[in-house]
């Protein structure tokens, strides 16, 4: 399935590195999301974009910086991360911004911060 | 009370068994309810939406009790391929979804 793609699938980075995660959706959706999934914890919503405008920043530290150049692409820029930021980062999209809409997830980027 | 709370699991059942997952939610204003499935090292995928009248999809039955703020998922005649983590998901009046921690199910031959 290639509805929502994410790259890279795995990433190891040091605390001083800068890297970017990329998400692309091929579903014609208008809303896109970044989630963080840590071990033993529920998915945490990080950012929400609707028609490429940010509508939600869920108290995420500034070392995470999202970018949405258009409705199909979403980036998460990472810099000076901490080891506790190691997690699975999932991108999702939905047709519109409403809780009853199904969200389609990408395969995620598994991030390890050393 | 946690926003969305699920059975901690894990559940280990033999093939053919019936297994039930329970979930409670704290926000009485919640409006949409789902069960997602997440296979090991994969992304979550929608299994089914949950409606007040209850709904069934093959071997899967979902129930919602708004008065008790309780959601359930019943899997009948479980298959090896049902092994996964089942996530209870609740949506509010805005667009946000709140996920439970999930319950791991392993179906054994």
mmCIF file of C-alpha atoms in Angstrom:
data_model
loop_
_atom_site.group_PDB
_atom_site.id
_atom_site.type_symbol
_atom_site.label_atom_id
_atom_site.label_comp_id
_atom_site.label_asym_id
_atom_site.label_seq_id
_atom_site.Cartn_x
_atom_site.Cartn_y
_atom_site.Cartn_z
ATOM 1 C CA UNK A 1 0.000 0.000 0.000
ATOM 2 C CA UNK A 2 1.420 3.411 -0.902
ATOM 3 C CA UNK A 3 -1.296 5.792 0.287
ATOM 4 C CA UNK A 4 0.996 7.458 2.818
ATOM 5 C CA UNK A 5 4.734 7.090 2.503
ATOM 6 C CA UNK A 6 7.439 8.118 4.933
ATOM 7 C CA UNK A 7 11.198 8.394 4.587
ATOM 8 C CA UNK A 8 13.529 7.399 6.009
ATOM 9 C CA UNK A 9 12.114 4.284 7.628
ATOM 10 C CA UNK A 10 14.932 4.146 10.167
ATOM 11 C CA UNK A 11 17.176 6.913 11.451
ATOM 12 C CA UNK A 12 19.978 6.996 13.969
ATOM 13 C CA UNK A 13 21.251 10.416 14.919
ATOM 14 C CA UNK A 14 23.431 12.074 17.494
ATOM 15 C CA UNK A 15 22.149 14.818 19.725
ATOM 16 C CA UNK A 16 23.940 17.493 17.730
ATOM 17 C CA UNK A 17 22.706 16.363 14.304
ATOM 18 C CA UNK A 18 20.039 17.944 12.162
ATOM 19 C CA UNK A 19 17.788 15.668 10.134
ATOM 20 C CA UNK A 20 14.387 15.783 8.477
ATOM 21 C CA UNK A 21 11.569 13.286 8.219
ATOM 22 C CA UNK A 22 9.430 13.320 5.110
ATOM 23 C CA UNK A 23 5.837 12.275 4.603
ATOM 24 C CA UNK A 24 3.858 12.198 1.381
ATOM 25 C CA UNK A 25 0.231 11.255 0.922
ATOM 26 C CA UNK A 26 -1.228 10.176 -2.400
ATOM 27 C CA UNK A 27 -4.849 10.146 -1.269
ATOM 28 C CA UNK A 28 -5.894 13.680 -2.104
ATOM 29 C CA UNK A 29 -6.423 14.433 1.570
ATOM 30 C CA UNK A 30 -6.456 17.897 3.091
ATOM 31 C CA UNK A 31 -5.380 17.189 6.661
ATOM 32 C CA UNK A 32 -2.043 15.795 7.770
ATOM 33 C CA UNK A 33 -0.724 14.856 11.184
ATOM 34 C CA UNK A 34 2.489 13.986 13.004
ATOM 35 C CA UNK A 35 2.283 11.516 15.884
ATOM 36 C CA UNK A 36 4.907 10.149 18.258
ATOM 37 C CA UNK A 37 4.665 6.560 19.485
ATOM 38 C CA UNK A 38 6.939 5.625 22.358
ATOM 39 C CA UNK A 39 7.188 2.197 23.930
ATOM 40 C CA UNK A 40 4.433 1.467 26.440
ATOM 41 C CA UNK A 41 2.707 4.795 25.719
ATOM 42 C CA UNK A 42 -0.268 5.729 23.559
ATOM 43 C CA UNK A 43 0.164 7.619 20.323
ATOM 44 C CA UNK A 44 0.713 11.291 21.030
ATOM 45 C CA UNK A 45 -0.480 13.904 18.572
ATOM 46 C CA UNK A 46 2.270 16.409 17.807
ATOM 47 C CA UNK A 47 1.150 18.629 14.938
ATOM 48 C CA UNK A 48 -1.849 19.030 12.668
ATOM 49 C CA UNK A 49 -2.059 20.750 9.303
ATOM 50 C CA UNK A 50 -5.225 21.525 7.396
ATOM 51 C CA UNK A 51 -4.910 22.782 3.827
ATOM 52 C CA UNK A 52 -1.193 23.235 4.643
ATOM 53 C CA UNK A 53 -1.954 25.572 7.542
ATOM 54 C CA UNK A 54 -0.887 24.513 11.018
ATOM 55 C CA UNK A 55 -3.883 24.126 13.282
ATOM 56 C CA UNK A 56 -2.292 22.329 16.205
ATOM 57 C CA UNK A 57 0.987 22.330 18.060
ATOM 58 C CA UNK A 58 0.459 20.025 20.974
ATOM 59 C CA UNK A 59 3.059 21.615 23.257
ATOM 60 C CA UNK A 60 5.860 20.065 21.278
ATOM 61 C CA UNK A 61 9.426 21.223 22.089
ATOM 62 C CA UNK A 62 10.949 23.575 19.564
ATOM 63 C CA UNK A 63 13.619 21.044 18.626
ATOM 64 C CA UNK A 64 10.839 19.571 16.473
ATOM 65 C CA UNK A 65 9.907 21.878 13.611
ATOM 66 C CA UNK A 66 7.184 20.915 11.135
ATOM 67 C CA UNK A 67 6.796 22.153 7.602
ATOM 68 C CA UNK A 68 3.915 21.656 5.201
ATOM 69 C CA UNK A 69 4.676 23.104 1.758
ATOM 70 C CA UNK A 70 1.451 21.716 0.252
ATOM 71 C CA UNK A 71 -1.409 19.412 1.142
ATOM 72 C CA UNK A 72 0.481 16.330 -0.015
ATOM 73 C CA UNK A 73 3.782 16.801 1.776
ATOM 74 C CA UNK A 74 4.725 17.113 5.412
ATOM 75 C CA UNK A 75 8.160 17.373 6.959
ATOM 76 C CA UNK A 76 9.444 17.162 10.496
ATOM 77 C CA UNK A 77 12.781 18.884 10.981
ATOM 78 C CA UNK A 78 14.810 17.613 13.907
ATOM 79 C CA UNK A 79 17.689 19.327 15.681
ATOM 80 C CA UNK A 80 19.505 18.884 18.988
ATOM 81 C CA UNK A 81 17.267 15.999 19.982
ATOM 82 C CA UNK A 82 17.485 14.133 23.269
ATOM 83 C CA UNK A 83 17.694 10.364 23.804
ATOM 84 C CA UNK A 84 14.122 10.405 25.156
ATOM 85 C CA UNK A 85 12.992 11.551 21.701
ATOM 86 C CA UNK A 86 13.753 8.070 20.406
ATOM 87 C CA UNK A 87 10.431 6.720 19.180
ATOM 88 C CA UNK A 88 8.375 5.807 16.147
ATOM 89 C CA UNK A 89 7.208 8.935 14.335
ATOM 90 C CA UNK A 90 4.044 8.388 12.379
ATOM 91 C CA UNK A 91 2.531 10.603 9.736
ATOM 92 C CA UNK A 92 -1.179 10.357 8.985
ATOM 93 C CA UNK A 93 -3.672 12.025 6.697
ATOM 94 C CA UNK A 94 -7.442 12.329 6.500
ATOM 95 C CA UNK A 95 -9.823 13.643 3.929
ATOM 96 C CA UNK A 96 -10.878 16.523 6.126
ATOM 97 C CA UNK A 97 -10.215 17.793 9.601
ATOM 98 C CA UNK A 98 -12.866 16.038 11.654
ATOM 99 C CA UNK A 99 -12.680 13.410 14.355
ATOM 100 C CA UNK A 100 -15.066 11.090 12.502
ATOM 101 C CA UNK A 101 -12.724 10.923 9.526
ATOM 102 C CA UNK A 102 -10.550 7.852 9.167
ATOM 103 C CA UNK A 103 -6.894 8.629 9.518
ATOM 104 C CA UNK A 104 -4.497 6.757 7.250
ATOM 105 C CA UNK A 105 -1.053 6.231 8.650
ATOM 106 C CA UNK A 106 2.307 5.949 6.980
ATOM 107 C CA UNK A 107 4.723 3.172 7.979
ATOM 108 C CA UNK A 108 6.581 5.476 10.332
ATOM 109 C CA UNK A 109 10.181 6.472 10.895
ATOM 110 C CA UNK A 110 11.868 4.622 13.721
ATOM 111 C CA UNK A 111 14.232 7.147 15.298
ATOM 112 C CA UNK A 112 17.069 6.427 17.672
ATOM 113 C CA UNK A 113 18.867 9.358 19.280
ATOM 114 C CA UNK A 114 22.260 8.540 20.714
ATOM 115 C CA UNK B 1 -8.914 8.776 35.065
ATOM 116 C CA UNK B 2 -7.011 8.231 31.831
ATOM 117 C CA UNK B 3 -8.635 9.676 28.731
ATOM 118 C CA UNK B 4 -8.842 6.296 27.026
ATOM 119 C CA UNK B 5 -8.157 3.201 29.048
ATOM 120 C CA UNK B 6 -7.911 -0.334 27.710
ATOM 121 C CA UNK B 7 -7.358 -3.788 29.117
ATOM 122 C CA UNK B 8 -3.594 -3.949 29.711
ATOM 123 C CA UNK B 9 -3.257 -7.445 28.263
ATOM 124 C CA UNK B 10 -1.533 -9.246 26.772
ATOM 125 C CA UNK B 11 -4.090 -11.787 25.667
ATOM 126 C CA UNK B 12 -2.964 -15.226 24.547
ATOM 127 C CA UNK B 13 -5.725 -17.354 23.060
ATOM 128 C CA UNK B 14 -5.926 -20.515 20.949
ATOM 129 C CA UNK B 15 -7.202 -20.433 17.396
ATOM 130 C CA UNK B 16 -10.979 -20.485 17.280
ATOM 131 C CA UNK B 17 -11.392 -18.748 20.618
ATOM 132 C CA UNK B 18 -13.615 -15.755 21.228
ATOM 133 C CA UNK B 19 -11.848 -12.781 22.716
ATOM 134 C CA UNK B 20 -13.259 -9.514 24.019
ATOM 135 C CA UNK B 21 -11.489 -6.176 24.420
ATOM 136 C CA UNK B 22 -12.805 -3.470 26.699
ATOM 137 C CA UNK B 23 -12.195 0.241 26.654
ATOM 138 C CA UNK B 24 -13.443 3.175 28.714
ATOM 139 C CA UNK B 25 -13.159 6.874 27.935
ATOM 140 C CA UNK B 26 -13.336 9.868 30.235
ATOM 141 C CA UNK B 27 -14.740 12.620 28.028
ATOM 142 C CA UNK B 28 -18.516 12.387 27.925
ATOM 143 C CA UNK B 29 -18.558 14.800 24.977
ATOM 144 C CA UNK B 30 -16.711 12.303 22.764
ATOM 145 C CA UNK B 31 -18.415 11.828 19.444
ATOM 146 C CA UNK B 32 -16.562 9.276 17.368
ATOM 147 C CA UNK B 33 -15.201 5.902 18.280
ATOM 148 C CA UNK B 34 -12.930 3.471 16.513
ATOM 149 C CA UNK B 35 -10.908 0.335 16.832
ATOM 150 C CA UNK B 36 -7.569 0.417 15.053
ATOM 151 C CA UNK B 37 -5.258 -2.525 14.619
ATOM 152 C CA UNK B 38 -1.471 -2.281 14.715
ATOM 153 C CA UNK B 39 0.669 -5.211 13.629
ATOM 154 C CA UNK B 40 4.139 -5.607 15.079
ATOM 155 C CA UNK B 41 6.446 -2.865 13.756
ATOM 156 C CA UNK B 42 3.743 -1.566 11.426
ATOM 157 C CA UNK B 43 1.456 1.438 11.378
ATOM 158 C CA UNK B 44 -2.053 1.533 12.882
ATOM 159 C CA UNK B 45 -4.893 0.779 10.487
ATOM 160 C CA UNK B 46 -8.596 1.300 10.970
ATOM 161 C CA UNK B 47 -10.352 -1.934 11.864
ATOM 162 C CA UNK B 48 -13.833 -0.521 12.310
ATOM 163 C CA UNK B 49 -15.764 2.491 13.464
ATOM 164 C CA UNK B 50 -18.082 1.995 16.430
ATOM 165 C CA UNK B 51 -21.674 3.196 16.355
ATOM 166 C CA UNK B 52 -24.221 3.538 19.126
ATOM 167 C CA UNK B 53 -26.342 0.812 17.609
ATOM 168 C CA UNK B 54 -23.414 -1.563 17.553
ATOM 169 C CA UNK B 55 -21.935 -2.882 14.373
ATOM 170 C CA UNK B 56 -20.594 -6.094 13.013
ATOM 171 C CA UNK B 57 -18.079 -6.897 10.317
ATOM 172 C CA UNK B 58 -17.663 -10.597 9.806
ATOM 173 C CA UNK B 59 -16.117 -12.069 12.928
ATOM 174 C CA UNK B 60 -15.753 -8.651 14.550
ATOM 175 C CA UNK B 61 -18.446 -6.950 16.617
ATOM 176 C CA UNK B 62 -18.097 -3.523 18.185
ATOM 177 C CA UNK B 63 -20.376 -2.073 20.832
ATOM 178 C CA UNK B 64 -20.681 1.389 22.343
ATOM 179 C CA UNK B 65 -22.383 2.297 25.601
ATOM 180 C CA UNK B 66 -22.436 6.081 25.874
ATOM 181 C CA UNK B 67 -24.014 6.072 29.340
ATOM 182 C CA UNK B 68 -21.170 3.983 30.728
ATOM 183 C CA UNK B 69 -18.568 5.528 28.398
ATOM 184 C CA UNK B 70 -17.555 2.062 27.401
ATOM 185 C CA UNK B 71 -16.526 0.505 24.093
ATOM 186 C CA UNK B 72 -15.960 -3.147 23.322
ATOM 187 C CA UNK B 73 -14.610 -5.295 20.518
ATOM 188 C CA UNK B 74 -15.460 -8.959 20.198
ATOM 189 C CA UNK B 75 -13.530 -11.274 17.904
ATOM 190 C CA UNK B 76 -15.119 -14.643 17.214
ATOM 191 C CA UNK B 77 -13.358 -17.709 15.834
ATOM 192 C CA UNK B 78 -9.969 -16.021 16.147
ATOM 193 C CA UNK B 79 -7.339 -16.667 13.492
ATOM 194 C CA UNK B 80 -3.557 -16.594 13.685
ATOM 195 C CA UNK B 81 -3.686 -13.486 11.501
ATOM 196 C CA UNK B 82 -5.674 -11.653 14.179
ATOM 197 C CA UNK B 83 -2.516 -11.424 16.273
ATOM 198 C CA UNK B 84 -1.846 -7.701 16.672
ATOM 199 C CA UNK B 85 -2.270 -4.810 19.058
ATOM 200 C CA UNK B 86 -5.805 -3.437 19.157
ATOM 201 C CA UNK B 87 -6.115 0.283 19.789
ATOM 202 C CA UNK B 88 -9.236 1.926 21.157
ATOM 203 C CA UNK B 89 -9.555 5.434 19.693
ATOM 204 C CA UNK B 90 -11.942 8.218 20.655
ATOM 205 C CA UNK B 91 -12.635 11.489 18.876
ATOM 206 C CA UNK B 92 -14.053 14.620 20.458
ATOM 207 C CA UNK B 93 -15.945 17.603 19.138
ATOM 208 C CA UNK B 94 -12.773 18.836 17.511
ATOM 209 C CA UNK B 95 -10.634 16.872 15.129
ATOM 210 C CA UNK B 96 -8.366 15.249 17.695
ATOM 211 C CA UNK B 97 -8.236 11.533 18.224
ATOM 212 C CA UNK B 98 -7.168 10.115 21.563
ATOM 213 C CA UNK B 99 -5.576 6.690 21.482
ATOM 214 C CA UNK B 100 -5.464 4.055 24.161
ATOM 215 C CA UNK B 101 -2.232 2.232 24.880
ATOM 216 C CA UNK B 102 -3.499 -0.814 23.051
ATOM 217 C CA UNK B 103 -3.993 -4.445 23.978
ATOM 218 C CA UNK B 104 -1.715 -7.072 22.485
ATOM 219 C CA UNK B 105 -3.423 -10.198 21.217
ATOM 220 C CA UNK B 106 -1.541 -13.355 20.312
ATOM 221 C CA UNK B 107 -3.512 -16.171 18.740
ATOM 222 C CA UNK B 108 -1.736 -19.488 19.109
ATOM 223 C CA UNK B 109 -2.045 -22.539 16.852
#
